[in-house]
Amino acid sequence: MSETATIGLDTTPRVSKRFRLQWEEAQQAWVLLYPEGMVRLNQSAGEILRRCDGARSVDEVVADLEQAFATTGLEADVLAFLELARKQQWIDL
Amino acid sequence: MNAPEAVKPQTPPQPGPPLWLLAELTYRCPLHCVFCYNPVDFAHTPDELATEDWLRVLREARAAGSVQCGFSGGEPLLREDLEVLVAEAHKLGFYTNLLTSGVGFSDARARALKDAGLDHIQLSFQDSTRELNDFLSHTRTFELKQKVAATIKDKGWPMVMNCVIHRLNIDYIDRIIDMAVELGAEYLELANSQYYSWAMLNRDQLLPSRAQIERAERITHERRQRYGDRIRIFFVVPDYHETRPKKCMNGWGNVFLTVTPDGTALPCHTARMLPGLAFPNVRDMDVRRIWYESEGFNRYRGDGWMKEPCRSCPEKEKDLGGCRCQAFMLAGDPAAADPVCDKSPSHHKVVEAVERAERGEPAVVERPLVFRGPEESRRRKAGLLPPGG
C-alpha cells in the first residue's frame, strides 16, 4: 500500500486483511473486527465498505450505491470516506 | 430519609449486548507469574466446564450479541478441546482470540487451530531478557516464545504481544519494544501491572517509581516515532500514580462478560472477590438472562448505587467511580469511590503505596515474591489474606 497514492475513480479498494467486515444482527450495524477490538460503522460507512472487494472500482461502487439508494452525487462523499478509511488502515488500495 | 430519592426509580439502565466474551477455560498454567490476576485461591476451583457446556455458552453468548471471543486461562492450550471450541466460535461468527503464554503451542496444534478458524493470537512475554523472564515466570520459556512467535507469523495470524510491566522489568522497556518489532508483532500492549490477586500480594515489589514510569513513557513515545506504522504500541498507565480512577471494564456489565473455568459468569476478571454478591453460573442460567437479569450483573450498572463523593461528582459519568474490586480491597466497601481518586477518603492508602515505591524501602526488596502456583494457592485460603500479606 502506498502512502502517497491518491484514491481515484479507477482505484479498486479492498477491506484490509487486518480487519474483518461483518453484519452484526444484535447491533443492526456493519462492524470491522480486529484483534480484541471492533469498529461499529454507521450505515453509509458500512454500505461503502461492503462494496470494497478489490474488484470493483470506486466509480462502480459509487454507481452501485446511487442505484441502491436511488440518489445521485455521492462521489465526493465516497471519496472523502475512503480517504478516512485509508488513514485508519481499514482498506488497501 | 430523602423523599426525592425514594421515588427515583432504581432500575439500572438497559445495557447493550455483552460484546466481549472472555472464556477462561482453565486456571491450570505451566507458568507461575507473580502478577497473575487469577484468584489466589484458584486451586480450590471445582470441576472445569465440559466441552458441551462451553459449546452451549458460545451459542448463547453469540445469540445475545457477543462478537469478540477470547480463549484465556490459565493456559488455554492445556484444554485438549480448544480446537473444537475455536471451530464452533468461528462457525458462529465470533472473532476468535487466543490468549496464551505459548507453552504447548506445537506445530500440530498451530495447524489445527488455523484449520479451526482462529483469527488472532495474543502472546504474552514477561520480559525481553531471558534471565529476568525466567525469574519472573519461574520457567525457562523465553526461547520457546520466540519460536512460537515465528510460527504465528508463519501461519499468517496477526499477533498482539502482551507484556505486563512492573518495577522489575520497566527499565528494559526499550528492549521489549524492539523485540516485539523484531518478532513481527502488529500490536504491543505494555500493560502496567494492575494490583489484584497475585499482583496484590506482590504489590510492594512490583509497583514502579514515578521516575521509572516517566522514563518508560518517554522511551515508548520515541519508539512509536521510530517504528511508525510497523507496530501499534499501547501503554497502559498504572492507575496508582493517577488522581482519578480508570473507567473499569468500560463500565460494569457494559460490554464485558467473563466465564470462569467452573462456569461462574462475572462482569470482570476479579469480581468474584466482592462480598455480598451472588454471581450466576452458566450451568444454571443462560447467558442472556445472566447479562440482563442477574443481580450480580445489575448491582453496579449505571450510577444508582453510588455513594458520596461519587454521587454528586461532576466526573461520575467519566469514570463511573472506578473499580469496584479496588474499592473493596483498599476501602473495604465495593460501593465506595475507588481510592485511586484523590476525592476518596481512602486515597492515602494508594499514596502510601506509591511513596513506599518512591523510597524503594528495604522491605520491598527483602520480602520474597509470591509465585503463583497450586500449592501456594492451597496454602492461602480465600479471603483470609490482608492486601499484600
Coordinates of C-alpha atoms in Angstrom, one line a residue:
Chain A
M1 CA 0.0 0.0 0.0
S2 CA 1.4 3.3 -1.0
E3 CA 1.2 6.2 1.4
T4 CA 1.1 8.8 -1.3
A5 CA -1.2 7.3 -3.9
T6 CA -4.3 9.2 -4.3
I7 CA -7.7 7.5 -4.4
G8 CA -9.2 8.0 -7.8
L9 CA -12.3 6.7 -9.6
D10 CA -10.4 3.8 -11.1
T11 CA -8.9 2.7 -7.7
T12 CA -10.1 -0.8 -6.6
P13 CA -10.0 -0.7 -2.8
R14 CA -10.5 -3.7 -0.6
V15 CA -11.1 -4.2 3.1
S16 CA -7.7 -4.7 4.7
K17 CA -6.6 -8.1 5.8
R18 CA -6.1 -6.6 9.2
F19 CA -9.9 -6.3 9.6
R20 CA -13.0 -8.5 9.1
L21 CA -16.1 -6.8 7.9
Q22 CA -19.4 -8.4 9.0
W23 CA -23.0 -7.6 9.7
E24 CA -24.0 -7.8 13.3
E25 CA -27.7 -8.6 13.8
A26 CA -27.6 -7.6 17.5
Q27 CA -26.2 -4.2 16.7
Q28 CA -28.0 -3.7 13.4
A29 CA -24.8 -2.5 12.0
W30 CA -21.7 -3.4 9.9
V31 CA -18.7 -3.8 12.1
L32 CA -14.9 -4.1 11.5
L33 CA -13.4 -6.7 13.7
Y34 CA -9.7 -6.9 14.5
P35 CA -7.6 -8.4 17.3
E36 CA -9.5 -7.8 20.5
G37 CA -11.4 -4.8 19.1
M38 CA -14.3 -3.6 17.0
V39 CA -15.3 -0.6 15.0
R40 CA -19.0 -0.1 14.7
L41 CA -19.8 1.6 11.3
N42 CA -22.6 3.9 10.6
Q43 CA -24.9 3.0 7.8
S44 CA -23.2 4.8 5.0
A45 CA -19.7 3.7 6.0
G46 CA -20.9 0.1 6.1
E47 CA -22.6 0.3 2.7
I48 CA -19.4 1.7 1.2
L49 CA -17.0 -0.8 2.8
R50 CA -19.1 -3.8 2.0
R51 CA -18.7 -2.9 -1.7
C52 CA -14.9 -2.6 -1.4
D53 CA -14.0 -6.1 -2.6
G54 CA -10.8 -5.3 -4.6
A55 CA -12.6 -6.0 -7.9
R56 CA -15.0 -3.0 -8.1
S57 CA -13.6 0.4 -8.9
V58 CA -14.6 3.5 -6.8
D59 CA -16.6 4.5 -9.9
E60 CA -18.5 1.3 -9.8
V61 CA -19.0 1.5 -6.0
V62 CA -20.5 5.0 -6.4
A63 CA -22.8 3.9 -9.2
D64 CA -23.9 0.9 -7.2
L65 CA -24.7 3.0 -4.1
E66 CA -26.5 5.6 -6.1
Q67 CA -28.7 2.9 -7.7
A68 CA -29.3 1.1 -4.4
F69 CA -30.3 4.3 -2.6
A70 CA -32.0 5.9 -5.6
T71 CA -29.9 9.0 -5.4
T72 CA -27.1 10.9 -7.2
G73 CA -24.0 12.9 -6.4
L74 CA -22.4 10.5 -3.9
E75 CA -18.9 10.6 -5.5
A76 CA -17.4 13.3 -3.3
D77 CA -18.7 11.7 -0.1
V78 CA -17.5 8.3 -1.0
L79 CA -14.0 9.6 -1.9
A80 CA -13.8 11.5 1.4
F81 CA -14.8 8.4 3.4
L82 CA -12.3 6.3 1.6
E83 CA -9.5 8.7 2.4
L84 CA -10.5 8.4 6.1
A85 CA -10.7 4.6 5.8
R86 CA -7.2 4.5 4.3
K87 CA -5.9 6.7 7.2
Q88 CA -7.4 4.2 9.6
Q89 CA -5.9 1.3 7.5
W90 CA -9.3 -0.2 7.0
I91 CA -8.7 -0.5 3.3
D92 CA -5.9 -1.4 1.0
L93 CA -5.6 0.1 -2.5
Chain B
M1 CA -34.6 9.6 54.5
N2 CA -34.8 11.6 51.4
A3 CA -38.1 11.9 49.6
P4 CA -36.9 12.6 46.0
E5 CA -34.5 9.7 46.2
A6 CA -37.2 7.4 47.5
V7 CA -39.4 7.9 44.4
K8 CA -36.5 7.8 42.0
P9 CA -36.6 4.6 40.0
Q10 CA -33.7 2.3 40.9
T11 CA -33.8 0.2 37.8
P12 CA -30.4 0.3 36.1
P13 CA -30.3 1.4 32.5
Q14 CA -30.7 -1.3 29.9
P15 CA -27.2 -2.1 28.7
G16 CA -26.2 -3.1 25.1
P17 CA -25.1 -6.7 24.3
P18 CA -22.2 -8.4 26.0
L19 CA -19.9 -7.7 23.1
W20 CA -16.8 -9.3 24.7
L21 CA -16.9 -12.8 25.9
L22 CA -13.9 -14.0 27.7
A23 CA -13.8 -17.8 28.1
E24 CA -11.4 -18.6 30.9
L25 CA -11.1 -22.3 30.0
T26 CA -8.8 -23.4 32.8
Y27 CA -6.9 -22.0 35.8
R28 CA -4.2 -24.6 35.1
C29 CA -1.0 -23.0 33.9
P30 CA 2.6 -24.0 33.4
L31 CA 3.8 -20.5 34.4
H32 CA 3.9 -19.0 37.9
C33 CA 3.6 -15.3 37.2
V34 CA 3.9 -13.1 40.2
F35 CA 1.4 -10.6 38.7
C36 CA -1.3 -13.1 37.7
Y37 CA -4.9 -11.8 38.1
N38 CA -6.4 -15.3 38.5
P39 CA -7.8 -15.7 42.0
V40 CA -5.3 -16.5 44.7
D41 CA -7.5 -19.5 45.7
F42 CA -7.7 -20.8 42.2
A43 CA -6.6 -24.3 43.3
H44 CA -9.9 -24.6 45.1
T45 CA -11.8 -24.3 41.8
P46 CA -14.3 -27.2 41.4
D47 CA -14.7 -29.1 38.1
E48 CA -14.0 -27.3 34.9
L49 CA -16.9 -26.9 32.4
A50 CA -17.1 -29.8 30.0
T51 CA -16.8 -29.3 26.2
E52 CA -20.6 -29.4 25.8
D53 CA -21.1 -26.7 28.4
W54 CA -18.6 -24.4 26.6
L55 CA -20.3 -25.1 23.2
R56 CA -23.6 -24.1 24.7
V57 CA -22.1 -20.9 26.3
L58 CA -20.7 -19.9 22.9
R59 CA -24.0 -20.4 21.2
E60 CA -25.9 -18.5 23.9
A61 CA -23.4 -15.6 24.0
R62 CA -23.4 -15.2 20.2
A63 CA -27.2 -15.2 20.2
A64 CA -27.1 -12.5 22.9
G65 CA -24.8 -10.4 20.6
S66 CA -21.3 -11.3 21.7
V67 CA -18.8 -10.8 18.8
Q68 CA -15.3 -10.9 20.3
C69 CA -14.4 -14.1 21.9
G70 CA -11.2 -14.6 23.9
F71 CA -10.0 -18.0 24.9
S72 CA -7.9 -17.5 28.0
G73 CA -6.9 -19.1 31.3
G74 CA -4.6 -20.1 32.9
E75 CA -3.1 -21.6 29.8
P76 CA -6.0 -22.4 27.4
L77 CA -3.7 -24.7 25.4
L78 CA -4.0 -27.1 28.3
R79 CA -7.6 -27.8 27.2
E80 CA -7.5 -30.5 24.6
D81 CA -10.8 -29.4 23.3
L82 CA -9.6 -25.9 22.5
E83 CA -9.7 -26.5 18.7
V84 CA -13.3 -27.8 19.0
L85 CA -14.3 -24.7 20.8
V86 CA -12.5 -22.3 18.4
A87 CA -14.1 -24.1 15.5
E88 CA -17.6 -23.6 16.9
A89 CA -16.9 -20.0 17.8
H90 CA -15.6 -19.3 14.3
K91 CA -18.7 -21.0 12.8
L92 CA -21.0 -18.8 14.9
G93 CA -19.3 -15.7 13.5
F94 CA -17.2 -14.7 16.5
Y95 CA -13.8 -13.0 16.0
T96 CA -11.7 -15.5 17.9
N97 CA -8.7 -14.6 20.0
L98 CA -6.3 -17.0 21.8
L99 CA -4.5 -15.5 24.8
T100 CA -1.6 -17.7 25.5
S101 CA 1.8 -18.0 27.1
G102 CA 2.8 -20.2 24.1
V103 CA 3.6 -23.2 26.2
G104 CA 2.1 -26.2 24.5
F105 CA 1.8 -24.5 21.1
S106 CA 3.2 -27.2 18.9
D107 CA 3.2 -27.1 15.1
A108 CA 0.4 -29.7 15.1
R109 CA -1.8 -27.5 17.3
A110 CA -0.9 -24.4 15.3
R111 CA -2.2 -26.2 12.2
A112 CA -5.3 -27.5 13.9
L113 CA -6.1 -24.0 15.3
K114 CA -5.6 -22.5 11.8
D115 CA -8.0 -25.1 10.4
A116 CA -10.5 -24.3 13.1
G117 CA -10.6 -20.7 12.0
L118 CA -8.7 -19.0 14.8
D119 CA -8.4 -15.3 13.9
H120 CA -5.7 -14.0 16.2
I121 CA -3.1 -14.8 18.9
Q122 CA -2.1 -12.8 21.8
L123 CA 1.3 -14.0 23.1
S124 CA 2.4 -12.9 26.5
F125 CA 6.0 -12.2 27.3
Q126 CA 7.3 -11.4 30.7
D127 CA 10.4 -9.6 29.6
S128 CA 12.9 -9.4 26.8
T129 CA 15.8 -10.8 28.8
R130 CA 15.8 -14.5 29.3
E131 CA 17.2 -14.3 32.8
L132 CA 14.6 -11.9 34.1
N133 CA 11.8 -13.6 32.1
D134 CA 12.7 -16.9 33.6
F135 CA 12.9 -15.4 37.0
L136 CA 9.6 -13.8 36.7
S137 CA 7.7 -16.6 35.1
H138 CA 9.6 -19.3 37.1
T139 CA 10.2 -21.4 34.0
R140 CA 12.5 -21.4 31.1
T141 CA 10.2 -20.4 28.4
F142 CA 11.7 -17.4 26.6
E143 CA 13.3 -19.3 23.7
L144 CA 10.1 -21.2 23.2
K145 CA 8.2 -18.0 22.9
Q146 CA 10.4 -16.8 20.2
K147 CA 9.7 -20.0 18.3
V148 CA 6.0 -19.6 18.9
A149 CA 6.1 -16.1 17.6
A150 CA 7.7 -17.3 14.4
T151 CA 5.0 -20.0 14.0
I152 CA 2.3 -17.4 14.5
K153 CA 3.8 -15.2 11.7
D154 CA 4.4 -18.2 9.5
K155 CA 0.7 -19.2 9.7
G156 CA -0.3 -15.6 8.8
W157 CA -2.0 -14.7 12.1
P158 CA -1.9 -11.1 13.3
M159 CA -0.1 -11.1 16.6
V160 CA -0.5 -9.0 19.7
M161 CA 2.4 -9.2 22.1
N162 CA 1.4 -8.5 25.6
C163 CA 4.0 -7.7 28.3
V164 CA 3.0 -7.0 31.9
I165 CA 5.1 -4.1 33.0
H166 CA 6.3 -3.5 36.6
R167 CA 9.1 -2.3 38.8
L168 CA 11.4 -5.3 37.9
N169 CA 11.2 -5.0 34.1
I170 CA 10.1 -1.5 33.3
D171 CA 13.7 -0.3 32.9
Y172 CA 14.0 -2.8 29.9
I173 CA 11.1 -1.3 28.0
D174 CA 13.2 -0.3 25.1
R175 CA 14.4 -3.8 24.6
I176 CA 10.9 -5.2 25.0
I177 CA 9.6 -2.9 22.2
D178 CA 12.5 -3.7 19.9
M179 CA 11.9 -7.4 20.4
A180 CA 8.2 -7.1 19.6
V181 CA 9.1 -5.4 16.3
E182 CA 11.8 -8.0 15.5
L183 CA 9.3 -10.8 16.1
G184 CA 6.8 -9.2 13.7
A185 CA 4.0 -8.3 16.2
E186 CA 1.4 -5.9 14.8
Y187 CA 0.4 -4.7 18.2
L188 CA 2.2 -4.4 21.5
E189 CA 0.4 -4.0 24.8
L190 CA 2.7 -2.7 27.5
A191 CA 0.3 -3.3 30.3
N192 CA 1.4 -1.9 33.6
S193 CA 0.5 -4.4 36.3
Q194 CA -2.8 -3.9 38.0
Y195 CA -2.9 -4.8 41.6
Y196 CA -5.3 -7.6 42.1
S197 CA -4.9 -11.2 43.2
W198 CA -1.3 -12.4 42.9
A199 CA -0.1 -9.0 41.9
M200 CA -1.7 -7.5 45.0
L201 CA 0.2 -10.0 47.1
N202 CA 3.4 -8.7 45.5
R203 CA 2.4 -5.1 45.1
D204 CA 5.2 -3.5 47.1
Q205 CA 7.8 -5.4 45.0
L206 CA 6.0 -4.6 41.6
L207 CA 4.9 -1.0 41.9
P208 CA 7.3 1.2 39.9
S209 CA 8.5 4.6 40.9
R210 CA 7.2 7.7 39.2
A211 CA 10.6 8.3 37.6
Q212 CA 10.6 4.8 36.1
I213 CA 7.2 5.3 34.6
E214 CA 8.1 8.7 33.1
R215 CA 11.2 7.2 31.6
A216 CA 9.2 4.3 30.2
E217 CA 6.6 6.6 28.7
R218 CA 9.3 8.8 27.1
I219 CA 11.0 5.7 25.5
T220 CA 7.7 4.4 24.3
H221 CA 7.0 7.7 22.6
E222 CA 10.4 7.7 21.0
R223 CA 9.9 4.1 19.7
R224 CA 6.5 5.0 18.3
Q225 CA 8.1 7.8 16.2
R226 CA 10.9 5.4 15.1
Y227 CA 8.7 2.5 14.1
G228 CA 5.6 4.4 12.7
D229 CA 3.1 2.0 11.2
R230 CA 5.1 -1.1 11.7
I231 CA 3.7 -1.6 15.1
R232 CA 0.9 -0.1 17.3
I233 CA 2.1 0.3 20.9
F234 CA -0.4 0.6 23.7
F235 CA 1.0 1.8 27.0
V236 CA -1.5 1.1 29.8
V237 CA -0.8 3.6 32.5
P238 CA -0.7 2.3 36.1
D239 CA -3.6 3.8 38.0
Y240 CA -1.9 4.0 41.3
H241 CA 0.0 7.0 40.1
E242 CA -3.1 8.9 39.0
T243 CA -5.6 11.1 40.9
R244 CA -8.7 9.9 39.0
P245 CA -9.7 6.3 38.6
K246 CA -10.0 4.3 35.4
K247 CA -13.4 3.6 33.9
C248 CA -13.0 -0.1 34.9
M249 CA -14.1 -2.6 32.2
N250 CA -15.6 0.4 30.4
G251 CA -18.5 0.2 32.9
W252 CA -19.7 -2.7 35.0
G253 CA -21.8 -5.1 32.9
N254 CA -21.5 -2.8 29.9
V255 CA -19.5 -4.8 27.3
F256 CA -17.6 -7.5 29.1
L257 CA -18.6 -10.9 30.2
T258 CA -16.1 -13.4 31.7
V259 CA -16.9 -17.1 32.2
T260 CA -14.5 -18.7 34.7
P261 CA -13.3 -22.3 34.4
D262 CA -16.1 -23.6 36.7
G263 CA -18.8 -21.6 34.8
T264 CA -19.2 -18.6 37.1
A265 CA -20.2 -15.6 35.0
L266 CA -18.5 -12.3 36.0
P267 CA -18.5 -8.7 34.8
C268 CA -14.8 -8.6 35.2
H269 CA -11.9 -11.0 35.8
T270 CA -11.7 -10.4 39.5
A271 CA -15.3 -9.5 40.6
R272 CA -15.7 -12.8 42.4
M273 CA -13.8 -11.3 45.4
L274 CA -16.6 -8.9 46.1
P275 CA -18.7 -9.8 49.2
G276 CA -22.5 -10.0 49.3
L277 CA -22.9 -10.6 45.6
A278 CA -24.1 -13.9 44.1
F279 CA -22.8 -14.4 40.6
P280 CA -24.7 -16.8 38.3
N281 CA -23.3 -20.0 36.8
V282 CA -23.7 -20.8 33.1
R283 CA -24.7 -24.3 34.2
D284 CA -27.9 -22.9 35.8
M285 CA -28.8 -19.8 33.7
D286 CA -28.5 -18.9 30.1
V287 CA -26.2 -16.1 29.0
R288 CA -28.9 -13.6 28.0
R289 CA -30.6 -13.9 31.5
I290 CA -27.2 -13.7 33.2
W291 CA -26.4 -10.5 31.3
Y292 CA -29.7 -8.7 31.6
E293 CA -31.4 -10.1 34.7
S294 CA -28.9 -11.4 37.3
E295 CA -28.3 -9.5 40.4
G296 CA -24.5 -9.8 40.0
F297 CA -24.5 -8.0 36.7
N298 CA -27.0 -5.4 37.7
R299 CA -25.7 -4.3 41.0
Y300 CA -23.1 -1.8 39.9
R301 CA -24.6 -0.8 36.5
G302 CA -25.1 2.9 35.9
D303 CA -24.7 5.2 38.9
G304 CA -27.7 4.5 41.1
W305 CA -25.5 2.5 43.5
M306 CA -23.0 5.3 44.1
K307 CA -22.3 6.9 47.5
E308 CA -20.5 10.2 48.2
P309 CA -18.2 11.5 47.0
C310 CA -19.1 9.8 43.7
R311 CA -22.9 10.5 43.8
S312 CA -22.6 14.3 43.4
C313 CA -19.3 14.3 41.5
P314 CA -19.4 16.1 38.1
E315 CA -17.0 13.5 36.7
K316 CA -19.0 10.4 37.7
E317 CA -20.1 9.5 34.2
K318 CA -16.5 9.7 33.0
D319 CA -15.0 7.0 35.3
L320 CA -18.2 5.6 36.9
G321 CA -16.4 5.7 40.3
G322 CA -13.5 3.5 39.1
C323 CA -13.0 -0.1 40.0
R324 CA -15.3 -2.0 42.5
C325 CA -12.6 -4.5 43.4
Q326 CA -10.1 -1.8 44.2
A327 CA -12.7 0.0 46.3
F328 CA -13.3 -3.3 48.2
M329 CA -9.6 -4.1 48.6
L330 CA -8.5 -0.7 49.7
A331 CA -11.5 1.0 51.3
G332 CA -13.3 -2.2 52.5
D333 CA -16.5 -1.3 50.6
P334 CA -17.3 -2.2 47.0
A335 CA -19.7 0.7 46.6
A336 CA -17.1 3.3 47.8
A337 CA -15.1 5.5 45.5
D338 CA -12.1 3.8 44.0
P339 CA -9.3 5.0 46.3
V340 CA -7.2 5.9 43.3
C341 CA -9.4 9.0 43.3
D342 CA -8.0 11.9 45.4
K343 CA -11.6 12.7 46.5
S344 CA -11.7 9.2 48.2
P345 CA -11.3 9.3 52.0
S346 CA -9.0 6.2 51.5
H347 CA -6.8 7.8 48.9
H348 CA -4.0 7.9 51.4
K349 CA -3.7 4.1 51.1
V350 CA -2.7 4.5 47.4
V351 CA -0.4 7.4 48.2
E352 CA 1.4 5.5 50.9
A353 CA 2.0 2.5 48.5
V354 CA 3.4 4.9 45.9
E355 CA 5.5 6.6 48.4
R356 CA 7.0 3.3 49.5
A357 CA 7.8 2.6 45.9
E358 CA 9.4 6.0 45.6
R359 CA 11.6 5.3 48.6
G360 CA 12.4 1.8 47.5
E361 CA 12.3 0.7 51.1
P362 CA 14.3 -2.3 52.2
A363 CA 11.2 -4.2 53.0
V364 CA 10.3 -4.0 49.3
V365 CA 13.4 -5.9 48.4
E366 CA 13.6 -8.3 51.3
R367 CA 10.2 -9.8 51.3
P368 CA 10.2 -12.7 48.8
L369 CA 7.9 -12.6 45.8
V370 CA 5.0 -15.0 45.9
F371 CA 4.9 -17.1 42.8
R372 CA 1.5 -18.2 41.5
G373 CA 1.1 -22.0 41.9
P374 CA -1.4 -24.6 43.1
E375 CA 0.5 -25.3 46.3
E376 CA 0.8 -21.7 47.2
S377 CA -2.9 -21.3 46.3
R378 CA -4.0 -24.1 48.5
R379 CA -1.9 -22.7 51.3
R380 CA -3.7 -19.4 51.1
K381 CA -7.3 -19.7 51.9
A382 CA -9.7 -17.3 50.2
G383 CA -10.3 -14.0 51.9
L384 CA -8.0 -14.5 54.9
L385 CA -5.2 -12.5 53.5
P386 CA -4.7 -8.8 54.1
P387 CA -3.7 -6.9 50.9
G388 CA -0.1 -7.5 50.2
G389 CA 0.1 -10.0 53.1

